[in-house]
Each structure stands twice: as structure tokens, then as C-alpha cells.
Amino acid sequence: MYKLIPLETEQLQEIDSHHHLHPFTDSKVLHEVGSRIITRADGIYIWDNDGNRIIDGMAGLWCVNIGYGREELAEAASRQMRELPYYNTFFQTSHPPVIELSKRLSTITPRNFNHVFLTNSGSEANDTVIRMVRLYWATVGKPGRSTIISRHNSYHGSTIGAASLGGMAYMHAQGGLPIPGIEHIRQPYWYQESNGMDPDEFGLAAAGALEEKILEIGEDKVAAFIAEPIQGAGGVIVPPDSYWPEISRICKKYEILFVADEVICGFGRTGQWFGTDFYDLDPDLMVIAKGLSSGYIPIAGAVLSDAVASVLIDDGGEFAHGFTYSGHPVACAVANENIRILEEEKIVERVRESTGPYFQRRLRELEDHPLVGEVRGVGLIAGIELVEDKRTRKLFDAELNIGIKCRNISTRRGLVMRAIGDSMVLSPPLITTRSQIDDIIRIAFETLDETVSVLKS
Ligand code: PXG
């Protein structure tokens, strides 16, 4: 019974639905439809248990940046497991893989970032940030600065702290979130929320909400502002050009720490190493996960600017925080190998100079499709928003579940797209070639056409 392979798909689905609770899933519905069982992967492709090959247009969950099947990562893990499978980094100990990773990160992050605190997930890294920024302000003698401002429809993770930072109303509705000390402002979602303003005007207005909130709370009570350079799970919300410069101005004016959540944007997604580089941001802390190991193994972290690090190191005393697996040697060895590959194969440069612009150009062809209201994105991340009326930008009745229908058609046609409401989202591995991008666009077109016929029937 413990050896499952090979079992028929239906048998696997049966066992899965009897014993496994899935994240962000209605278990009763899943029980009826059965889970899709993925058994192997290579490059940009995944295979299900019935032998169907599917392009993974989402790189797993926005994370398999170097693509599947890289032997070097498996080798690095196996070598490290033999050498030193576990040791902790508490009590004044360390080990070579974590030392190498810390050094490597300091070379690829912005110049003033030279220290990392490692965790297992982006959620834990964001919880770490909450405690870290509060310790920072207490250390500089301003313990009253404890409120953190975030944005509606942002995603920062699922632990209680991270889900509170996030601005997902349906998550807050479960379990009494957000926790105290976290406030939310509007998001820079020009396409649906600009009310006739042009993008620059709207960008300034959306950023202005930060200043209003700071004044409402009192600047001496605000610790930090946290944001994703581009909101991922919120539907790939790309802010207007005027947004980030204005946010930076406001954070500096009121001396608010700015935390860039780079969990999705980091490690080449935009064609730069970090979203921070793409938008020329000047954060005080950065949160990293996903592409740090290309999803091959769980690892994440909070990266600190020198200014923040020096306060915490010189005067903060013991940071009473950490995880059994902070800086896990096997995870660090895999992340080191992943970064080596990203660097040596110039994968980030390729996205910046070739495949990113090509992907964005080809995607814009979808804007002529009757279902498509807006295509937005940079590098290898994009959202395709489906609307009932292109002129008024009116969305479809939510009960029609157009996004989910479109997603299911796409998967059947051989392309994983993620539906976020009625925005179809793509975030393929960074090794996707131009001809594979052509395949993605072709299937996306066919999928949209089939979605129209399903709507009509
Ligand atoms: N910050 C951001 C910006 C994220 O996208 C996290 C933090 C949390 O990371 P962990 O490792 O704790 O999951 C994320 C995660 C989706 C989806 O449906 C997105 C994420 C996770 C799960 C689902 O798009 N992003």
C-alpha cells in the first residue's frame, strides 16, 4: 500500500482526496473533480499521470526559474546530504553552504545589501520582517513606530503575520485577521480602479494614499511600508510609471522603512535580478523565496540593507527569532547551485534582452481578441484580463467563472495558466525559448477562442 507507483489516476485521486488536505482548495469540490496528478517534469514541461505533456506557463507557483530537470541541483543536494545533511545555525555555529549562500546573495542583491536572515518560506520571511522592523525602531529608541502599512489585494503569505500583511479580504475573513498594527491602502490597479484618470495621474493618486495613511496614523507610529514591486497573486498588477518614485519620496520624507517583497519578482522574473533593480527602488529590506532555489527545495529569507543591519547588529542585541531549518545546509547547497546556473548561463540577461521583450510583444497580440481587456506585464510575467465589454472594461458576472473555465481549457490544450479572478496569468520558467513562447501564444489564442464558444453555448 505504501508504494503508490504505478497506480491508475483514479486510484491516486481517491487516496489523495481521502487523506490529503490541499492548500487554498475547497476539499469537497476537489473530491468531486479529482486532483490532476503530476508525475514528472523536464525543462518547461510537466507530465500528468495519464502521460499528457503540458507547458508549465506558471513555473510551478511562480518559482521554477531555471526550469525542471537540472541534474546539478539534484547532485548538489545529494552531495550535501552525504557530507552534512543537517546542522543548525543557532548558538554561534555555521557551515560552508550557508556561508557561501550569504556571500553569493550579497553579490547579486543591490550594493547596500550584505546580510541575510534565512527561513523556509516567503511567509516566514515576512513574519521575520514584521519582528525585525519593530526591533529596529525599538533599538533606535522609537518603539512607538510599530504599525506596518501594506496594500489591499497584495499577497505576502499565509502564516498569521504574513496573511495579515497581505491584503486578501477573503483570507482576512477566516480567523480574525489582520492582527493589530497592520493597515492597508489602495493598490495601483489602473485598469479597473482608475476611474477615468490617465496612468500617471492615477499612479500619483494611488501612491498618495500612503501619505494620507501615514498622516492618519501619525508618522511617529509607522514602522514600514511593504509591497511587491509587481503584485503577483493579486493578478499581476503593474503600477503606472509615476507610482514607485512617489512611494519612494513619501517613505523617505517620513523616514518609513520600505520593504520590497521580491518573492515573485526576484531572481530574474522581470529581466533584472530583482524588481527593485527593474524599478530602481531603494528598499531597506527585501524578502526573497521561490526563485532563490527555483522551487527545488524550500528556502527563503529577509535581506537587510547595511543601514538596517548595522543598527540590529551593533545595538539590537539578541534577535529572539529563528527556525530549526534557518540556513538548512541542503537547501543552501541547492540555492547556491541555482544561483550559479542563473549567473553562468546568463539567464537573467536573456530574459532582459531577448525572451522578455519578445514574450511581451507577442502577448500584446492578444489584446485584439474580443475577450481581452488588457494585457500587462514585464519580462516573463504577465496578466491577461478578460472582460465582457472592452469599451467599459466591465467584468463578466463572477458566477460564470470565466477565469476557471478558461484555465481548464488551457490545461487541456497543453498550457498551465493560472486564473486570478478573470485575469489569466503567465509566469513561465526563465529558460523558455522564443519558439516555446510562440507555442504559449498559440495555445493562449486557441484557449480564448474556445472560451468564447463555451460562453456562447
Ligand atoms: N510574498 C509573495 C509576493 C508571494 O507571492 C509569499 C510571499 C509567500 O511565500 P510562501 O513561500 O510562504 O508561499 C508569496 C507566495 C498564487 C500563490 O496562488 C502565490 C504564492 C503562494 C501560493 C499561491 O498565485 N506566493
mmCIF file of N, CA, C and O in Angstrom, residues 54-110:
data_model
loop_
_atom_site.group_PDB
_atom_site.id
_atom_site.type_symbol
_atom_site.label_atom_id
_atom_site.label_comp_id
_atom_site.label_asym_id
_atom_site.label_seq_id
_atom_site.Cartn_x
_atom_site.Cartn_y
_atom_site.Cartn_z
ATOM 1 N N ILE A 54 2.332 19.036 -20.688
ATOM 2 C CA ILE A 54 1.729 20.364 -20.549
ATOM 3 C C ILE A 54 2.843 21.393 -20.352
ATOM 4 O O ILE A 54 3.765 21.160 -19.559
ATOM 5 N N ILE A 55 2.764 22.512 -21.070
ATOM 6 C CA ILE A 55 3.733 23.596 -20.836
ATOM 7 C C ILE A 55 3.403 24.218 -19.487
ATOM 8 O O ILE A 55 2.263 24.603 -19.249
ATOM 9 N N ASP A 56 4.400 24.340 -18.635
ATOM 10 C CA ASP A 56 4.133 24.942 -17.331
ATOM 11 C C ASP A 56 4.293 26.462 -17.424
ATOM 12 O O ASP A 56 5.345 27.009 -17.103
ATOM 13 N N GLY A 57 3.224 27.089 -17.863
ATOM 14 C CA GLY A 57 3.245 28.542 -18.031
ATOM 15 C C GLY A 57 3.301 29.313 -16.729
ATOM 16 O O GLY A 57 3.338 30.543 -16.738
ATOM 17 N N MET A 58 3.293 28.602 -15.595
ATOM 18 C CA MET A 58 3.371 29.266 -14.293
ATOM 19 C C MET A 58 4.662 28.923 -13.543
ATOM 20 O O MET A 58 4.826 29.321 -12.394
ATOM 21 N N ALA A 59 5.569 28.169 -14.182
ATOM 22 C CA ALA A 59 6.792 27.749 -13.475
ATOM 23 C C ALA A 59 6.444 27.252 -12.064
ATOM 24 O O ALA A 59 6.961 27.745 -11.065
ATOM 25 N N GLY A 60 5.549 26.269 -12.034
ATOM 26 C CA GLY A 60 5.067 25.769 -10.730
ATOM 27 C C GLY A 60 4.161 26.825 -10.135
ATOM 28 O O GLY A 60 3.099 27.125 -10.665
ATOM 29 N N LEU A 61 4.585 27.420 -9.042
ATOM 30 C CA LEU A 61 3.862 28.572 -8.472
ATOM 31 C C LEU A 61 4.810 29.761 -8.555
ATOM 32 O O LEU A 61 5.290 30.229 -7.554
ATOM 33 N N TRP A 62 5.103 30.210 -9.730
ATOM 34 C CA TRP A 62 5.987 31.354 -9.999
ATOM 35 C C TRP A 62 7.399 31.104 -9.468
ATOM 36 O O TRP A 62 8.045 32.032 -8.982
ATOM 37 N N CYS A 63 7.888 29.883 -9.526
ATOM 38 C CA CYS A 63 9.165 29.654 -8.834
ATOM 39 C C CYS A 63 10.223 28.867 -9.594
ATOM 40 O O CYS A 63 11.411 29.015 -9.304
ATOM 41 N N VAL A 64 9.863 28.046 -10.571
ATOM 42 C CA VAL A 64 10.876 27.167 -11.162
ATOM 43 C C VAL A 64 11.641 27.946 -12.249
ATOM 44 O O VAL A 64 11.543 27.665 -13.444
ATOM 45 N N ASN A 65 12.402 28.943 -11.799
ATOM 46 C CA ASN A 65 13.014 29.888 -12.740
ATOM 47 C C ASN A 65 13.978 29.228 -13.712
ATOM 48 O O ASN A 65 14.006 29.588 -14.887
ATOM 49 N N ILE A 66 14.796 28.279 -13.262
ATOM 50 C CA ILE A 66 15.761 27.680 -14.196
ATOM 51 C C ILE A 66 15.167 26.473 -14.929
ATOM 52 O O ILE A 66 15.861 25.810 -15.695
ATOM 53 N N GLY A 67 13.885 26.203 -14.703
ATOM 54 C CA GLY A 67 13.253 25.069 -15.374
ATOM 55 C C GLY A 67 13.502 23.773 -14.627
ATOM 56 O O GLY A 67 14.311 23.708 -13.699
ATOM 57 N N TYR A 68 12.751 22.756 -15.045
ATOM 58 C CA TYR A 68 12.818 21.450 -14.370
ATOM 59 C C TYR A 68 13.981 20.610 -14.904
ATOM 60 O O TYR A 68 14.490 20.858 -15.998
ATOM 61 N N GLY A 69 14.356 19.630 -14.093
ATOM 62 C CA GLY A 69 15.253 18.582 -14.590
ATOM 63 C C GLY A 69 16.736 18.920 -14.557
ATOM 64 O O GLY A 69 17.523 18.270 -15.242
ATOM 65 N N ARG A 70 17.144 19.900 -13.761
ATOM 66 C CA ARG A 70 18.567 20.237 -13.717
ATOM 67 C C ARG A 70 19.283 19.302 -12.746
ATOM 68 O O ARG A 70 19.176 19.417 -11.532
ATOM 69 N N GLU A 71 20.033 18.391 -13.347
ATOM 70 C CA GLU A 71 20.781 17.382 -12.583
ATOM 71 C C GLU A 71 21.698 18.009 -11.540
ATOM 72 O O GLU A 71 21.910 17.464 -10.461
ATOM 73 N N GLU A 72 22.265 19.181 -11.901
ATOM 74 C CA GLU A 72 23.241 19.805 -10.993
ATOM 75 C C GLU A 72 22.632 20.082 -9.623
ATOM 76 O O GLU A 72 23.309 19.999 -8.603
ATOM 77 N N LEU A 73 21.348 20.423 -9.598
ATOM 78 C CA LEU A 73 20.711 20.725 -8.313
ATOM 79 C C LEU A 73 20.498 19.437 -7.515
ATOM 80 O O LEU A 73 20.688 19.407 -6.293
ATOM 81 N N ALA A 74 20.118 18.381 -8.239
ATOM 82 C CA ALA A 74 19.948 17.085 -7.572
ATOM 83 C C ALA A 74 21.289 16.613 -7.012
ATOM 84 O O ALA A 74 21.381 16.125 -5.879
ATOM 85 N N GLU A 75 22.340 16.820 -7.809
ATOM 86 C CA GLU A 75 23.697 16.436 -7.368
ATOM 87 C C GLU A 75 24.113 17.226 -6.141
ATOM 88 O O GLU A 75 24.688 16.682 -5.195
ATOM 89 N N ALA A 76 23.853 18.541 -6.179
ATOM 90 C CA ALA A 76 24.255 19.404 -5.059
ATOM 91 C C ALA A 76 23.553 18.941 -3.776
ATOM 92 O O ALA A 76 24.170 18.874 -2.707
ATOM 93 N N ALA A 77 22.262 18.592 -3.910
ATOM 94 C CA ALA A 77 21.509 18.148 -2.728
ATOM 95 C C ALA A 77 22.068 16.826 -2.220
ATOM 96 O O ALA A 77 22.290 16.650 -1.015
ATOM 97 N N SER A 78 22.326 15.918 -3.147
ATOM 98 C CA SER A 78 22.762 14.591 -2.719
ATOM 99 C C SER A 78 24.172 14.655 -2.102
ATOM 100 O O SER A 78 24.453 14.044 -1.073
ATOM 101 N N ARG A 79 25.034 15.468 -2.709
ATOM 102 C CA ARG A 79 26.389 15.648 -2.154
ATOM 103 C C ARG A 79 26.303 16.208 -0.731
ATOM 104 O O ARG A 79 26.940 15.715 0.189
ATOM 105 N N GLN A 80 25.462 17.233 -0.575
ATOM 106 C CA GLN A 80 25.363 17.880 0.736
ATOM 107 C C GLN A 80 24.730 16.951 1.773
ATOM 108 O O GLN A 80 25.134 16.940 2.935
ATOM 109 N N MET A 81 23.767 16.138 1.326
ATOM 110 C CA MET A 81 23.137 15.200 2.277
ATOM 111 C C MET A 81 24.151 14.194 2.791
ATOM 112 O O MET A 81 24.084 13.762 3.942
ATOM 113 N N ARG A 82 25.092 13.825 1.923
ATOM 114 C CA ARG A 82 26.114 12.867 2.365
ATOM 115 C C ARG A 82 27.127 13.535 3.288
ATOM 116 O O ARG A 82 27.595 12.937 4.252
ATOM 117 N N GLU A 83 27.474 14.770 2.971
ATOM 118 C CA GLU A 83 28.526 15.474 3.699
ATOM 119 C C GLU A 83 28.029 15.961 5.073
ATOM 120 O O GLU A 83 28.643 15.697 6.104
ATOM 121 N N LEU A 84 26.935 16.704 5.056
ATOM 122 C CA LEU A 84 26.374 17.276 6.292
ATOM 123 C C LEU A 84 24.897 17.543 6.025
ATOM 124 O O LEU A 84 24.534 18.596 5.520
ATOM 125 N N PRO A 85 24.020 16.561 6.319
ATOM 126 C CA PRO A 85 22.612 16.714 5.948
ATOM 127 C C PRO A 85 21.908 17.777 6.768
ATOM 128 O O PRO A 85 20.977 18.410 6.318
ATOM 129 N N TYR A 86 22.341 17.954 7.985
ATOM 130 C CA TYR A 86 21.712 18.966 8.826
ATOM 131 C C TYR A 86 22.711 19.481 9.824
ATOM 132 O O TYR A 86 23.472 18.712 10.416
ATOM 133 N N TYR A 87 22.749 20.745 9.982
ATOM 134 C CA TYR A 87 23.221 21.331 11.216
ATOM 135 C C TYR A 87 22.592 22.694 11.337
ATOM 136 O O TYR A 87 22.216 23.308 10.346
ATOM 137 N N ASN A 88 22.409 23.153 12.584
ATOM 138 C CA ASN A 88 21.712 24.433 12.751
ATOM 139 C C ASN A 88 22.687 25.602 12.726
ATOM 140 O O ASN A 88 23.905 25.418 12.760
ATOM 141 N N THR A 89 22.099 26.781 12.666
ATOM 142 C CA THR A 89 22.920 27.990 12.640
ATOM 143 C C THR A 89 22.660 28.827 13.900
ATOM 144 O O THR A 89 22.920 30.026 13.914
ATOM 145 N N PHE A 90 22.114 28.161 14.921
ATOM 146 C CA PHE A 90 21.927 28.823 16.222
ATOM 147 C C PHE A 90 23.252 28.718 17.009
ATOM 148 O O PHE A 90 24.198 28.099 16.554
ATOM 149 N N PHE A 91 23.278 29.252 18.206
ATOM 150 C CA PHE A 91 24.339 29.036 19.198
ATOM 151 C C PHE A 91 25.746 29.193 18.623
ATOM 152 O O PHE A 91 26.619 28.358 18.824
ATOM 153 N N GLN A 92 25.920 30.221 17.821
ATOM 154 C CA GLN A 92 27.269 30.553 17.308
ATOM 155 C C GLN A 92 27.883 29.450 16.453
ATOM 156 O O GLN A 92 29.081 29.194 16.522
ATOM 157 N N THR A 93 27.038 28.754 15.672
ATOM 158 C CA THR A 93 27.614 27.790 14.721
ATOM 159 C C THR A 93 27.239 28.203 13.297
ATOM 160 O O THR A 93 26.315 28.975 13.081
ATOM 161 N N SER A 94 27.973 27.674 12.341
ATOM 162 C CA SER A 94 27.679 27.932 10.930
ATOM 163 C C SER A 94 28.218 26.771 10.106
ATOM 164 O O SER A 94 28.771 25.812 10.660
ATOM 165 N N HIS A 95 28.019 26.812 8.799
ATOM 166 C CA HIS A 95 28.544 25.741 7.943
ATOM 167 C C HIS A 95 28.808 26.311 6.548
ATOM 168 O O HIS A 95 28.234 27.354 6.183
ATOM 169 N N PRO A 96 29.640 25.636 5.745
ATOM 170 C CA PRO A 96 30.035 26.228 4.459
ATOM 171 C C PRO A 96 28.875 26.591 3.523
ATOM 172 O O PRO A 96 28.894 27.690 2.960
ATOM 173 N N PRO A 97 27.841 25.748 3.315
ATOM 174 C CA PRO A 97 26.816 26.151 2.340
ATOM 175 C C PRO A 97 26.101 27.447 2.717
ATOM 176 O O PRO A 97 25.798 28.271 1.850
ATOM 177 N N VAL A 98 25.832 27.657 4.006
ATOM 178 C CA VAL A 98 25.114 28.881 4.386
ATOM 179 C C VAL A 98 26.040 30.095 4.268
ATOM 180 O O VAL A 98 25.604 31.195 3.912
ATOM 181 N N ILE A 99 27.312 29.876 4.511
ATOM 182 C CA ILE A 99 28.272 30.983 4.383
ATOM 183 C C ILE A 99 28.396 31.367 2.906
ATOM 184 O O ILE A 99 28.344 32.545 2.537
ATOM 185 N N GLU A 100 28.487 30.334 2.046
ATOM 186 C CA GLU A 100 28.591 30.610 0.607
ATOM 187 C C GLU A 100 27.335 31.332 0.101
ATOM 188 O O GLU A 100 27.419 32.303 -0.655
ATOM 189 N N LEU A 101 26.171 30.874 0.544
ATOM 190 C CA LEU A 101 24.928 31.494 0.066
ATOM 191 C C LEU A 101 24.829 32.956 0.515
ATOM 192 O O LEU A 101 24.432 33.837 -0.264
ATOM 193 N N SER A 102 25.183 33.217 1.750
ATOM 194 C CA SER A 102 25.105 34.596 2.248
ATOM 195 C C SER A 102 25.994 35.505 1.415
ATOM 196 O O SER A 102 25.614 36.621 1.050
ATOM 197 N N LYS A 103 27.180 35.000 1.096
ATOM 198 C CA LYS A 103 28.114 35.787 0.284
ATOM 199 C C LYS A 103 27.562 35.985 -1.132
ATOM 200 O O LYS A 103 27.578 37.087 -1.688
ATOM 201 N N ARG A 104 27.068 34.894 -1.730
ATOM 202 C CA ARG A 104 26.524 34.988 -3.094
ATOM 203 C C ARG A 104 25.388 36.000 -3.169
ATOM 204 O O ARG A 104 25.285 36.784 -4.105
ATOM 205 N N LEU A 105 24.506 35.952 -2.154
ATOM 206 C CA LEU A 105 23.362 36.879 -2.163
ATOM 207 C C LEU A 105 23.844 38.324 -2.089
ATOM 208 O O LEU A 105 23.276 39.212 -2.729
ATOM 209 N N SER A 106 24.920 38.538 -1.349
ATOM 210 C CA SER A 106 25.394 39.922 -1.240
ATOM 211 C C SER A 106 25.940 40.415 -2.575
ATOM 212 O O SER A 106 25.950 41.615 -2.827
ATOM 213 N N THR A 107 26.342 39.495 -3.443
ATOM 214 C CA THR A 107 26.870 39.952 -4.740
ATOM 215 C C THR A 107 25.756 40.197 -5.765
ATOM 216 O O THR A 107 25.934 41.011 -6.666
ATOM 217 N N ILE A 108 24.604 39.537 -5.633
ATOM 218 C CA ILE A 108 23.555 39.755 -6.651
ATOM 219 C C ILE A 108 22.490 40.753 -6.215
ATOM 220 O O ILE A 108 21.784 41.305 -7.046
ATOM 221 N N THR A 109 22.363 40.986 -4.909
ATOM 222 C CA THR A 109 21.400 41.993 -4.441
ATOM 223 C C THR A 109 22.027 43.381 -4.604
ATOM 224 O O THR A 109 23.233 43.492 -4.839
ATOM 225 N N PRO A 110 21.239 44.454 -4.476
ATOM 226 C CA PRO A 110 21.810 45.804 -4.609
ATOM 227 C C PRO A 110 23.014 45.995 -3.675
ATOM 228 O O PRO A 110 23.116 45.330 -2.637
#
